[in-house]
Amino acid sequence: MATTRDDTPLWLFADQLGPAVHGGEHAHREVLLVEAASALSQRRYHRQKLHLVLSALRHAERDLGDRATLLRADTYTDALTRFKRPVLVHEPTSHAAERFVHRLRKQGLVADVLPTPTFALPRKDFAEWAGQRTRFRMEDFYRDQRRRFDILMNGSDPVGNRWNYDEDNREPPPKKQSTLDVPAPYKPREDDIDEQVRHDLDRMDLDTIGADGPRLFAVTPAEAKRALTRFIDHRLASFGRYEDAMMNDDWAMAHSLLSVPLNFGVLHPLDAVEAAERAYHDKKAPLAAVEGFIRQILGWREYMWHLYWHFGPDYTSKNELNARTHLPDWWADLDADAVTARCLHDALAGVRDRGWTHHIQRLMILGSHALQRGYRPDELTEWFATAYVDGFRWVMPTNVVGMSQHADGGLLATKPYTSGGAYINKMSNHCGDCEFDPKKRLGENACPFTAGYWAFTHRHRDLLAKNMRTRRAVSSMERLGDLEAVLEQESARERF
């Protein structure tokens, strides 16, 4: 790598706004921030997502003081040309942005490109770990991460002599409670910057989706630190047991709500992981909860990041299940009121109102519905990336194409993740006041998930019969006496 001049300014993208990027060896550098109008209008984003991006950039300008220059321009190229000095930049977080940065380097607008500092494991180290593997298991990666960073380890063995406490973290929601009844999550206070952002977005009149609303997520390092402390001290202890549960009247439950500050780069993953580990050693939270949280960040999140780069830019075009149905308007427009099924309504309303739902709603409600109905994985990936406030370009391909839709033919996950209404009934309190009956697969009030499960199983019966983890579903389907009627019903279903 060429030597970079000591006075070369540092250009920060909106997801690179933390001290891991602009502090340390770069703390002396001038910082360039850019609001590019073309980037805001390029896709149909959630209104609150655009608010977070602009709020984060403008708060970074304020926090960095005299170091920072914020330029507003139509494009990034326009801004860099106006700036009139080559800049230093860290690797961006998408294939398209990486190609763009290297074009800028050839044009002389970028002086050098440095490795991404906002993840625990460098990309080159993952490339060595991946080697010639053709099948990937997150558990292998996760254990190596624990060893490498010495997290929850007792010498060469895991603390508690178990790597994974997933089985302890699958409790249904407590009965006779409408909420989990844990202290509320951290909520930032909006300020004059947020007020101006809201005014500017109104004036821009962009084609957005979702409701405007109060800012719910941390966008500065200081806010991120407070959000992390709030979670560790008051919510982590309850997180593990109920991390897979869903409740009508409790959208956040005991989740950390740290995905936004993590993905904006204002919270480093190792800071979150080490804070959770300290909570266990200080006896503030049980091991199962701490391990579950650490697995999500040091395991799954890092794994998704690295596989995004490893699988390459063509990964989003994979469609091994030949899913061809376009996203319906009610889905794309976040029209939750057009949906009858309580679980699906609540999940879609969560995206509409906050641009966020927790991971089980993403996988086992929205993702499962899309899988059963054969929605196109490329359209679904784009939707998740634009409708979710934490959905940056690297986050969704492996989560959606690989994990949720099984569209990569099993490269990432060993089986498709879908279920009938029985799972939703067990893991939520959605079904009690729903018009659909999770036990019924046929009739006016047949649950679209229960019936949809059998329609999906029938459509992919040959593939599922070859998989040890799913062949039992095919055997069960073949014993259904009303299968033909269920298939006919689901082929004509218009009400969900």
Tab-separated table of C-alpha atoms in Angstrom:
chain	number	residue	atom	x	y	z
A	1	MET	CA	0.000	0.000	0.000
A	2	ALA	CA	1.274	3.434	-0.918
A	3	THR	CA	2.194	5.784	1.892
A	4	THR	CA	-0.547	8.314	2.533
A	5	ARG	CA	0.373	11.887	3.335
A	6	ASP	CA	-0.114	12.826	6.951
A	7	ASP	CA	-2.375	15.748	6.040
A	8	THR	CA	-4.657	13.880	3.624
A	9	PRO	CA	-8.291	14.431	4.669
A	10	LEU	CA	-10.459	11.467	5.597
A	11	TRP	CA	-13.781	10.974	3.799
A	12	LEU	CA	-16.451	9.185	5.885
A	13	PHE	CA	-19.508	7.465	4.489
A	14	ALA	CA	-22.679	7.571	6.596
A	15	ASP	CA	-21.989	4.076	7.975
A	16	GLN	CA	-18.423	4.951	9.026
A	17	LEU	CA	-19.061	7.630	11.619
A	18	GLY	CA	-17.423	6.227	14.752
A	19	PRO	CA	-14.045	6.671	16.455
A	20	ALA	CA	-12.819	3.345	15.038
A	21	VAL	CA	-12.771	5.146	11.673
A	22	HIS	CA	-11.858	8.751	12.448
A	23	GLY	CA	-10.035	8.304	15.765
A	24	GLY	CA	-6.802	6.626	16.749
A	25	GLU	CA	-4.106	7.063	14.108
A	26	HIS	CA	-6.478	9.269	12.093
A	27	ALA	CA	-7.517	11.573	14.944
A	28	HIS	CA	-5.431	14.420	13.537
A	29	ARG	CA	-6.978	14.343	10.070
A	30	GLU	CA	-9.485	16.738	8.616
A	31	VAL	CA	-12.781	14.929	7.915
A	32	LEU	CA	-15.023	15.256	4.868
A	33	LEU	CA	-18.729	14.361	5.095
A	34	VAL	CA	-21.050	14.401	2.091
A	35	GLU	CA	-24.818	14.606	1.738
A	36	ALA	CA	-25.473	13.433	-1.819
A	37	ALA	CA	-29.012	14.184	-2.998
A	38	SER	CA	-28.803	11.480	-5.671
A	39	ALA	CA	-28.089	8.837	-3.018
A	40	LEU	CA	-31.176	9.852	-1.032
A	41	SER	CA	-33.465	9.582	-4.066
A	42	GLN	CA	-31.836	6.593	-5.718
A	43	ARG	CA	-34.205	4.094	-4.112
A	44	ARG	CA	-37.551	4.161	-2.347
A	45	TYR	CA	-36.318	4.294	1.223
A	46	HIS	CA	-38.185	4.332	4.499
A	47	ARG	CA	-38.658	7.921	5.640
A	48	GLN	CA	-37.114	7.193	9.041
A	49	LYS	CA	-34.074	5.579	7.421
A	50	LEU	CA	-33.298	8.779	5.512
A	51	HIS	CA	-33.804	10.741	8.722
A	52	LEU	CA	-31.257	8.580	10.529
A	53	VAL	CA	-28.690	8.939	7.750
A	54	LEU	CA	-28.924	12.734	7.625
A	55	SER	CA	-29.081	13.050	11.411
A	56	ALA	CA	-25.976	10.871	11.766
A	57	LEU	CA	-23.988	12.885	9.223
A	58	ARG	CA	-24.975	16.235	10.710
A	59	HIS	CA	-24.341	15.135	14.286
A	60	ALA	CA	-20.909	13.885	13.188
A	61	GLU	CA	-20.188	17.315	11.735
A	62	ARG	CA	-21.164	18.953	15.024
A	63	ASP	CA	-19.257	16.478	17.188
A	64	LEU	CA	-16.060	16.674	15.107
A	65	GLY	CA	-16.082	20.482	15.218
A	66	ASP	CA	-13.345	22.239	13.267
A	67	ARG	CA	-12.092	18.932	11.860
A	68	ALA	CA	-15.233	18.376	9.771
A	69	THR	CA	-16.460	19.786	6.478
A	70	LEU	CA	-19.973	18.746	5.404
A	71	LEU	CA	-20.696	19.277	1.716
A	72	ARG	CA	-24.144	19.054	0.172
A	73	ALA	CA	-24.084	18.137	-3.503
A	74	ASP	CA	-26.031	16.230	-6.123
A	75	THR	CA	-23.461	13.405	-6.236
A	76	TYR	CA	-20.422	12.274	-4.271
A	77	THR	CA	-18.243	12.992	-7.304
A	78	ASP	CA	-19.504	16.576	-7.422
A	79	ALA	CA	-18.659	17.038	-3.744
A	80	LEU	CA	-15.169	15.565	-4.064
A	81	THR	CA	-14.475	17.707	-7.114
A	82	ARG	CA	-15.543	20.816	-5.190
A	83	PHE	CA	-13.386	19.792	-2.246
A	84	LYS	CA	-10.323	20.016	-4.545
A	85	ARG	CA	-8.104	17.736	-2.458
A	86	PRO	CA	-7.624	13.969	-2.724
A	87	VAL	CA	-9.084	12.106	0.252
A	88	LEU	CA	-8.343	8.990	2.217
A	89	VAL	CA	-11.245	6.550	2.602
A	90	HIS	CA	-11.857	3.211	4.253
A	91	GLU	CA	-13.319	0.344	2.251
A	92	PRO	CA	-17.043	1.010	1.869
A	93	THR	CA	-19.671	-1.560	2.776
A	94	SER	CA	-21.083	-2.661	-0.576
A	95	HIS	CA	-19.798	-4.042	-3.859
A	96	ALA	CA	-21.157	-1.080	-5.818
A	97	ALA	CA	-19.623	1.463	-3.441
A	98	GLU	CA	-16.288	-0.349	-3.521
A	99	ARG	CA	-16.213	-0.248	-7.318
A	100	PHE	CA	-17.151	3.445	-7.180
A	101	VAL	CA	-14.348	4.268	-4.745
A	102	HIS	CA	-11.770	2.552	-6.933
A	103	ARG	CA	-13.007	4.540	-9.946
A	104	LEU	CA	-12.558	7.700	-7.899
A	105	ARG	CA	-9.037	6.599	-7.065
A	106	LYS	CA	-8.207	6.243	-10.757
A	107	GLN	CA	-9.558	9.768	-11.259
A	108	GLY	CA	-7.266	11.097	-8.550
A	109	LEU	CA	-10.111	12.101	-6.206
A	110	VAL	CA	-9.250	9.326	-3.710
A	111	ALA	CA	-5.649	9.015	-2.579
A	112	ASP	CA	-5.828	5.632	-0.864
A	113	VAL	CA	-8.309	3.002	0.356
A	114	LEU	CA	-7.816	1.461	3.802
A	115	PRO	CA	-9.298	-1.728	5.333
A	116	THR	CA	-12.697	-1.524	7.036
A	117	PRO	CA	-12.215	-0.915	10.789
A	118	THR	CA	-15.852	-1.279	11.916
A	119	PHE	CA	-15.910	-5.082	12.250
A	120	ALA	CA	-13.989	-7.366	14.579
A	121	LEU	CA	-12.396	-9.626	11.959
A	122	PRO	CA	-10.539	-8.124	8.974
A	123	ARG	CA	-11.666	-9.265	5.539
A	124	LYS	CA	-8.280	-10.789	4.727
A	125	ASP	CA	-8.458	-12.968	7.848
A	126	PHE	CA	-11.878	-14.294	6.848
A	127	ALA	CA	-10.549	-15.096	3.375
A	128	GLU	CA	-7.895	-17.257	5.031
A	129	TRP	CA	-10.527	-18.928	7.237
A	130	ALA	CA	-12.844	-19.602	4.286
A	131	GLY	CA	-10.074	-21.120	2.180
A	132	GLN	CA	-11.541	-23.643	-0.243
A	133	ARG	CA	-14.732	-24.318	1.722
A	134	THR	CA	-17.823	-25.014	-0.364
A	135	ARG	CA	-20.176	-25.320	2.618
A	136	PHE	CA	-20.237	-22.895	5.496
A	137	ARG	CA	-21.386	-23.418	9.080
A	138	MET	CA	-21.853	-20.379	11.272
A	139	GLU	CA	-21.117	-22.450	14.361
A	140	ASP	CA	-17.573	-23.195	13.115
A	141	PHE	CA	-16.957	-19.524	12.429
A	142	TYR	CA	-18.465	-18.455	15.742
A	143	ARG	CA	-16.270	-20.792	17.794
A	144	ASP	CA	-13.180	-19.554	15.994
A	145	GLN	CA	-14.257	-15.968	16.706
A	146	ARG	CA	-14.628	-16.742	20.418
A	147	ARG	CA	-11.153	-18.288	20.482
A	148	ARG	CA	-9.561	-15.523	18.429
A	149	PHE	CA	-10.927	-12.688	20.589
A	150	ASP	CA	-10.894	-14.666	23.867
A	151	ILE	CA	-14.569	-14.050	24.595
A	152	LEU	CA	-16.331	-16.206	27.215
A	153	MET	CA	-13.361	-18.560	27.223
A	154	ASN	CA	-11.728	-20.509	30.038
A	155	GLY	CA	-8.387	-21.276	28.478
A	156	SER	CA	-9.151	-23.321	25.369
A	157	ASP	CA	-12.647	-24.256	26.580
A	158	PRO	CA	-15.834	-22.203	26.511
A	159	VAL	CA	-17.056	-20.819	29.827
A	160	GLY	CA	-19.641	-23.255	31.180
A	161	ASN	CA	-18.263	-26.016	28.902
A	162	ARG	CA	-20.902	-25.245	26.260
A	163	TRP	CA	-20.442	-23.126	23.166
A	164	ASN	CA	-24.095	-22.547	22.487
A	165	TYR	CA	-27.074	-21.917	24.764
A	166	ASP	CA	-29.617	-21.667	21.963
A	167	GLU	CA	-31.830	-24.321	23.537
A	168	ASP	CA	-32.197	-22.154	26.653
A	169	ASN	CA	-33.156	-19.115	24.582
A	170	ARG	CA	-36.367	-20.308	22.944
A	171	GLU	CA	-39.034	-19.677	25.548
A	172	PRO	CA	-42.472	-18.531	24.422
A	173	PRO	CA	-43.734	-15.221	25.809
A	174	PRO	CA	-44.953	-15.330	29.417
A	175	LYS	CA	-48.657	-16.093	29.681
A	176	LYS	CA	-51.136	-13.545	31.069
A	177	GLN	CA	-48.815	-10.644	30.218
A	178	SER	CA	-49.326	-8.169	27.405
A	179	THR	CA	-45.693	-7.047	27.546
A	180	LEU	CA	-42.441	-8.571	28.718
A	181	ASP	CA	-42.381	-5.974	31.500
A	182	VAL	CA	-38.701	-5.064	31.305
A	183	PRO	CA	-37.311	-1.501	31.555
A	184	ALA	CA	-37.769	0.468	28.346
A	185	PRO	CA	-34.922	0.689	25.832
A	186	TYR	CA	-32.802	3.793	25.473
A	187	LYS	CA	-34.515	6.461	23.383
A	188	PRO	CA	-32.477	9.408	22.109
A	189	ARG	CA	-33.693	12.948	22.565
A	190	GLU	CA	-34.304	14.703	19.287
A	191	ASP	CA	-32.594	18.082	18.973
A	192	ASP	CA	-32.355	21.005	16.582
A	193	ILE	CA	-30.479	18.847	14.074
A	194	ASP	CA	-33.340	16.356	13.936
A	195	GLU	CA	-35.820	19.189	13.564
A	196	GLN	CA	-33.897	20.585	10.605
A	197	VAL	CA	-33.550	17.115	9.055
A	198	ARG	CA	-37.314	16.631	9.228
A	199	HIS	CA	-37.879	20.044	7.647
A	200	ASP	CA	-35.361	19.301	4.867
A	201	LEU	CA	-36.875	15.899	4.088
A	202	ASP	CA	-40.309	17.495	3.830
A	203	ARG	CA	-38.907	20.065	1.437
A	204	MET	CA	-37.145	17.432	-0.720
A	205	ASP	CA	-40.457	15.652	-1.319
A	206	LEU	CA	-38.779	12.276	-1.876
A	207	ASP	CA	-40.678	9.108	-2.779
A	208	THR	CA	-40.434	7.312	0.553
A	209	ILE	CA	-42.348	4.573	2.351
A	210	GLY	CA	-43.338	4.241	5.984
A	211	ALA	CA	-44.417	6.738	8.574
A	212	ASP	CA	-42.320	9.606	9.813
A	213	GLY	CA	-41.816	9.383	13.542
A	214	PRO	CA	-39.611	10.252	16.476
A	215	ARG	CA	-36.029	9.080	16.138
A	216	LEU	CA	-35.760	5.803	18.040
A	217	PHE	CA	-32.135	4.822	17.460
A	218	ALA	CA	-28.703	6.085	18.430
A	219	VAL	CA	-26.725	7.800	15.656
A	220	THR	CA	-23.726	9.215	17.550
A	221	PRO	CA	-20.967	7.484	19.530
A	222	ALA	CA	-22.214	9.132	22.739
A	223	GLU	CA	-25.803	7.991	22.141
A	224	ALA	CA	-24.596	4.514	21.212
A	225	LYS	CA	-22.666	4.255	24.462
A	226	ARG	CA	-25.773	5.237	26.442
A	227	ALA	CA	-27.922	2.766	24.463
A	228	LEU	CA	-25.431	-0.041	25.117
A	229	THR	CA	-25.229	0.768	28.835
A	230	ARG	CA	-29.012	0.854	29.125
A	231	PHE	CA	-29.298	-2.558	27.462
A	232	ILE	CA	-26.522	-4.194	29.461
A	233	ASP	CA	-27.694	-2.858	32.827
A	234	HIS	CA	-31.458	-3.264	32.467
A	235	ARG	CA	-32.413	-5.562	29.582
A	236	LEU	CA	-29.696	-8.109	28.802
A	237	ALA	CA	-30.675	-10.417	31.683
A	238	SER	CA	-34.112	-10.924	30.103
A	239	PHE	CA	-32.926	-10.989	26.506
A	240	GLY	CA	-31.890	-14.606	26.026
A	241	ARG	CA	-34.953	-16.443	27.288
A	242	TYR	CA	-37.350	-14.534	25.073
A	243	GLU	CA	-35.214	-13.597	22.075
A	244	ASP	CA	-37.333	-15.795	19.768
A	245	ALA	CA	-40.705	-14.754	21.203
A	246	MET	CA	-43.212	-12.258	19.785
A	247	MET	CA	-45.826	-10.155	21.577
A	248	ASN	CA	-48.642	-8.002	20.202
A	249	ASP	CA	-48.068	-5.039	22.489
A	250	ASP	CA	-44.301	-5.143	22.948
A	251	TRP	CA	-42.378	-4.377	19.767
A	252	ALA	CA	-38.936	-4.116	21.419
A	253	MET	CA	-39.272	-6.756	24.168
A	254	ALA	CA	-35.742	-7.196	25.584
A	255	HIS	CA	-33.883	-6.676	22.319
A	256	SER	CA	-30.889	-4.352	22.328
A	257	LEU	CA	-31.910	-2.028	19.436
A	258	LEU	CA	-28.199	-1.666	18.707
A	259	SER	CA	-28.260	-2.733	15.060
A	260	VAL	CA	-28.537	0.874	13.855
A	261	PRO	CA	-25.530	2.256	15.777
A	262	LEU	CA	-23.550	-0.878	14.895
A	263	ASN	CA	-24.365	-0.512	11.205
A	264	PHE	CA	-23.667	3.223	11.230
A	265	GLY	CA	-20.235	2.457	12.650
A	266	VAL	CA	-20.773	4.562	15.789
A	267	LEU	CA	-20.646	1.463	18.020
A	268	HIS	CA	-17.872	-1.082	17.544
A	269	PRO	CA	-18.990	-4.728	17.811
A	270	LEU	CA	-16.191	-5.637	20.217
A	271	ASP	CA	-17.293	-2.868	22.586
A	272	ALA	CA	-20.772	-4.405	22.706
A	273	VAL	CA	-19.434	-7.946	23.051
A	274	GLU	CA	-16.978	-7.079	25.819
A	275	ALA	CA	-19.633	-5.129	27.742
A	276	ALA	CA	-21.892	-8.193	27.683
A	277	GLU	CA	-19.057	-10.447	28.791
A	278	ARG	CA	-18.344	-8.136	31.745
A	279	ALA	CA	-22.007	-8.316	32.718
A	280	TYR	CA	-21.710	-12.098	32.999
A	281	HIS	CA	-18.517	-11.950	35.055
A	282	ASP	CA	-20.083	-9.282	37.275
A	283	LYS	CA	-23.120	-11.561	37.728
A	284	LYS	CA	-25.498	-9.011	36.196
A	285	ALA	CA	-26.819	-11.385	33.529
A	286	PRO	CA	-27.032	-15.165	33.100
A	287	LEU	CA	-24.637	-16.970	30.782
A	288	ALA	CA	-27.366	-18.060	28.346
A	289	ALA	CA	-28.476	-14.474	27.746
A	290	VAL	CA	-24.929	-13.170	27.413
A	291	GLU	CA	-23.876	-15.969	25.070
A	292	GLY	CA	-26.984	-15.479	22.928
A	293	PHE	CA	-26.278	-11.771	22.524
A	294	ILE	CA	-22.595	-12.325	21.790
A	295	ARG	CA	-23.461	-15.011	19.224
A	296	GLN	CA	-25.686	-12.542	17.365
A	297	ILE	CA	-22.885	-9.971	17.060
A	298	LEU	CA	-19.536	-11.765	17.102
A	299	GLY	CA	-21.034	-14.758	15.315
A	300	TRP	CA	-23.971	-14.059	13.034
A	301	ARG	CA	-23.426	-10.368	12.211
A	302	GLU	CA	-19.731	-10.830	11.420
A	303	TYR	CA	-20.533	-13.991	9.458
A	304	MET	CA	-23.094	-12.183	7.289
A	305	TRP	CA	-20.650	-9.346	6.625
A	306	HIS	CA	-17.862	-11.626	5.497
A	307	LEU	CA	-20.042	-13.950	3.425
A	308	TYR	CA	-21.426	-10.911	1.592
A	309	TRP	CA	-17.924	-10.285	0.252
A	310	HIS	CA	-17.003	-13.943	-0.112
A	311	PHE	CA	-20.069	-14.865	-2.190
A	312	GLY	CA	-19.632	-11.864	-4.462
A	313	PRO	CA	-21.935	-9.382	-6.231
A	314	ASP	CA	-23.880	-12.013	-8.209
A	315	TYR	CA	-25.210	-13.692	-5.055
A	316	THR	CA	-28.425	-11.629	-5.023
A	317	SER	CA	-29.393	-13.065	-8.422
A	318	LYS	CA	-29.554	-16.620	-7.046
A	319	ASN	CA	-33.035	-18.140	-7.169
A	320	GLU	CA	-32.677	-21.884	-6.750
A	321	LEU	CA	-36.321	-22.329	-5.713
A	322	ASN	CA	-37.479	-20.495	-8.852
A	323	ALA	CA	-39.568	-17.984	-6.880
A	324	ARG	CA	-41.188	-15.662	-9.457
A	325	THR	CA	-43.993	-13.813	-7.667
A	326	HIS	CA	-43.521	-10.041	-7.542
A	327	LEU	CA	-43.971	-8.345	-4.166
A	328	PRO	CA	-47.647	-7.399	-3.804
A	329	ASP	CA	-48.478	-3.700	-3.494
A	330	TRP	CA	-49.710	-4.052	0.089
A	331	TRP	CA	-46.297	-5.443	1.031
A	332	ALA	CA	-44.177	-2.959	-0.914
A	333	ASP	CA	-46.250	-0.015	0.337
A	334	LEU	CA	-46.300	-1.253	3.964
A	335	ASP	CA	-50.102	-1.310	3.968
A	336	ALA	CA	-50.460	-3.308	7.188
A	337	ASP	CA	-54.160	-2.464	7.394
A	338	ALA	CA	-54.758	-4.578	4.285
A	339	VAL	CA	-53.594	-7.645	6.236
A	340	THR	CA	-55.871	-9.765	8.420
A	341	ALA	CA	-53.426	-12.264	9.973
A	342	ARG	CA	-52.391	-10.711	13.283
A	343	CYS	CA	-48.760	-11.842	13.128
A	344	LEU	CA	-48.260	-10.539	9.589
A	345	HIS	CA	-50.152	-7.329	10.332
A	346	ASP	CA	-48.031	-6.574	13.396
A	347	ALA	CA	-44.756	-7.286	11.589
A	348	LEU	CA	-45.674	-5.125	8.609
A	349	ALA	CA	-46.973	-2.373	10.901
A	350	GLY	CA	-43.649	-2.469	12.755
A	351	VAL	CA	-41.808	-1.814	9.510
A	352	ARG	CA	-44.292	0.922	8.578
A	353	ASP	CA	-44.147	2.704	11.933
A	354	ARG	CA	-40.496	2.202	12.916
A	355	GLY	CA	-38.571	0.696	10.010
A	356	TRP	CA	-37.627	-2.115	12.381
A	357	THR	CA	-38.814	-5.476	13.675
A	358	HIS	CA	-36.826	-8.018	15.618
A	359	HIS	CA	-35.145	-11.002	13.983
A	360	ILE	CA	-37.889	-13.597	14.485
A	361	GLN	CA	-40.483	-11.367	12.854
A	362	ARG	CA	-38.068	-10.913	9.970
A	363	LEU	CA	-37.329	-14.619	9.560
A	364	MET	CA	-40.405	-16.521	10.746
A	365	ILE	CA	-43.179	-14.066	9.828
A	366	LEU	CA	-42.136	-11.854	6.918
A	367	GLY	CA	-39.484	-14.200	5.547
A	368	SER	CA	-41.578	-17.324	6.019
A	369	HIS	CA	-44.595	-15.742	4.327
A	370	ALA	CA	-42.441	-14.641	1.384
A	371	LEU	CA	-40.915	-18.113	1.097
A	372	GLN	CA	-44.297	-19.824	1.156
A	373	ARG	CA	-45.720	-17.465	-1.472
A	374	GLY	CA	-42.679	-17.579	-3.736
A	375	TYR	CA	-41.767	-13.883	-3.701
A	376	ARG	CA	-38.741	-13.040	-5.811
A	377	PRO	CA	-35.622	-13.097	-3.593
A	378	ASP	CA	-33.974	-10.184	-5.430
A	379	GLU	CA	-37.029	-7.958	-4.895
A	380	LEU	CA	-37.300	-9.106	-1.301
A	381	THR	CA	-33.609	-8.346	-0.639
A	382	GLU	CA	-34.067	-4.839	-2.042
A	383	TRP	CA	-37.184	-4.338	0.075
A	384	PHE	CA	-35.486	-5.367	3.310
A	385	ALA	CA	-32.484	-3.166	2.495
A	386	THR	CA	-34.604	-0.059	1.884
A	387	ALA	CA	-37.557	-0.530	4.252
A	388	TYR	CA	-35.470	-1.355	7.346
A	389	VAL	CA	-33.536	1.389	9.104
A	390	ASP	CA	-30.645	-1.006	9.767
A	391	GLY	CA	-30.699	-2.489	6.261
A	392	PHE	CA	-27.452	-1.451	4.612
A	393	ARG	CA	-26.464	-3.081	1.313
A	394	TRP	CA	-24.203	-5.721	2.868
A	395	VAL	CA	-26.681	-6.814	5.531
A	396	MET	CA	-29.540	-8.279	3.542
A	397	PRO	CA	-28.256	-10.536	0.708
A	398	THR	CA	-27.037	-13.397	2.879
A	399	ASN	CA	-29.810	-12.908	5.437
A	400	VAL	CA	-32.554	-12.914	2.795
A	401	VAL	CA	-31.250	-14.918	-0.172
A	402	GLY	CA	-29.428	-17.477	1.955
A	403	MET	CA	-31.051	-17.742	5.369
A	404	SER	CA	-34.617	-16.615	4.802
A	405	GLN	CA	-35.422	-17.679	1.228
A	406	HIS	CA	-33.011	-20.602	0.738
A	407	ALA	CA	-32.464	-19.227	-2.753
A	408	ASP	CA	-28.763	-20.145	-2.815
A	409	GLY	CA	-29.498	-23.871	-2.866
A	410	GLY	CA	-28.265	-24.482	0.657
A	411	LEU	CA	-24.911	-22.728	0.429
A	412	LEU	CA	-25.564	-20.879	3.692
A	413	ALA	CA	-28.405	-22.692	5.504
A	414	THR	CA	-29.049	-26.416	5.689
A	415	LYS	CA	-32.820	-26.115	5.208
A	416	PRO	CA	-35.550	-23.600	4.312
A	417	TYR	CA	-36.883	-21.764	7.382
A	418	THR	CA	-40.666	-21.813	7.369
A	419	SER	CA	-43.429	-23.121	9.581
A	420	GLY	CA	-47.139	-23.482	9.974
A	421	GLY	CA	-49.277	-21.540	12.398
A	422	ALA	CA	-48.465	-23.912	15.258
A	423	TYR	CA	-44.982	-22.415	15.649
A	424	ILE	CA	-46.365	-18.866	15.609
A	425	ASN	CA	-49.043	-19.846	18.124
A	426	LYS	CA	-46.400	-21.317	20.417
A	427	MET	CA	-43.913	-18.455	20.167
A	428	SER	CA	-46.306	-15.491	20.235
A	429	ASN	CA	-49.596	-14.232	21.594
A	430	HIS	CA	-50.710	-13.233	18.088
A	431	CYS	CA	-53.095	-16.091	17.393
A	432	GLY	CA	-55.541	-15.601	20.284
A	433	ASP	CA	-57.422	-12.704	18.704
A	434	CYS	CA	-56.683	-13.498	15.047
A	435	GLU	CA	-59.456	-14.209	12.539
A	436	PHE	CA	-57.464	-17.177	11.283
A	437	ASP	CA	-57.118	-20.429	13.222
A	438	PRO	CA	-53.539	-21.767	13.355
A	439	LYS	CA	-54.921	-25.313	13.643
A	440	LYS	CA	-56.879	-25.092	10.396
A	441	ARG	CA	-55.463	-25.536	6.916
A	442	LEU	CA	-58.780	-25.594	5.033
A	443	GLY	CA	-61.770	-23.288	5.126
A	444	GLU	CA	-62.651	-19.614	5.461
A	445	ASN	CA	-60.582	-19.154	8.617
A	446	ALA	CA	-57.702	-21.440	7.636
A	447	CYS	CA	-54.388	-19.938	8.750
A	448	PRO	CA	-52.427	-18.738	5.710
A	449	PHE	CA	-49.209	-19.916	7.360
A	450	THR	CA	-50.533	-23.393	8.136
A	451	ALA	CA	-52.023	-23.864	4.684
A	452	GLY	CA	-49.116	-22.061	3.051
A	453	TYR	CA	-46.668	-24.426	4.725
A	454	TRP	CA	-48.256	-27.415	3.018
A	455	ALA	CA	-48.467	-25.616	-0.324
A	456	PHE	CA	-44.757	-24.791	-0.078
A	457	THR	CA	-43.887	-28.354	0.941
A	458	HIS	CA	-45.833	-29.722	-2.022
A	459	ARG	CA	-44.256	-27.282	-4.484
A	460	HIS	CA	-40.733	-28.291	-3.411
A	461	ARG	CA	-41.403	-31.870	-2.331
A	462	ASP	CA	-38.597	-33.419	-4.403
A	463	LEU	CA	-35.972	-31.079	-2.947
A	464	LEU	CA	-37.276	-31.383	0.621
A	465	ALA	CA	-37.459	-35.179	0.435
A	466	LYS	CA	-33.707	-35.327	-0.227
A	467	ASN	CA	-32.881	-33.276	2.880
A	468	MET	CA	-32.632	-35.193	6.159
A	469	ARG	CA	-33.936	-32.149	8.062
A	470	THR	CA	-37.089	-31.748	5.938
A	471	ARG	CA	-38.004	-35.185	4.597
A	472	ARG	CA	-40.412	-35.767	7.489
A	473	ALA	CA	-42.503	-32.789	6.330
A	474	VAL	CA	-42.924	-34.440	2.933
A	475	SER	CA	-44.002	-37.708	4.568
A	476	SER	CA	-46.546	-35.837	6.700
A	477	MET	CA	-47.865	-33.979	3.665
A	478	GLU	CA	-48.406	-37.207	1.758
A	479	ARG	CA	-50.719	-38.410	4.523
A	480	LEU	CA	-53.031	-35.390	4.292
A	481	GLY	CA	-56.437	-36.435	3.009
A	482	ASP	CA	-57.397	-32.911	1.991
A	483	LEU	CA	-54.155	-31.911	0.284
A	484	GLU	CA	-55.687	-31.231	-3.135
A	485	ALA	CA	-58.312	-28.966	-1.597
A	486	VAL	CA	-55.646	-27.094	0.375
A	487	LEU	CA	-53.545	-26.589	-2.746
A	488	GLU	CA	-56.534	-25.296	-4.687
A	489	GLN	CA	-57.448	-22.946	-1.838
A	490	GLU	CA	-53.934	-21.523	-1.577
A	491	SER	CA	-53.499	-21.077	-5.320
A	492	ALA	CA	-56.495	-18.706	-5.238
A	493	ARG	CA	-55.827	-17.033	-1.864
A	494	GLU	CA	-56.063	-13.268	-1.924
A	495	ARG	CA	-56.601	-12.613	1.788
A	496	PHE	CA	-53.775	-12.882	4.316
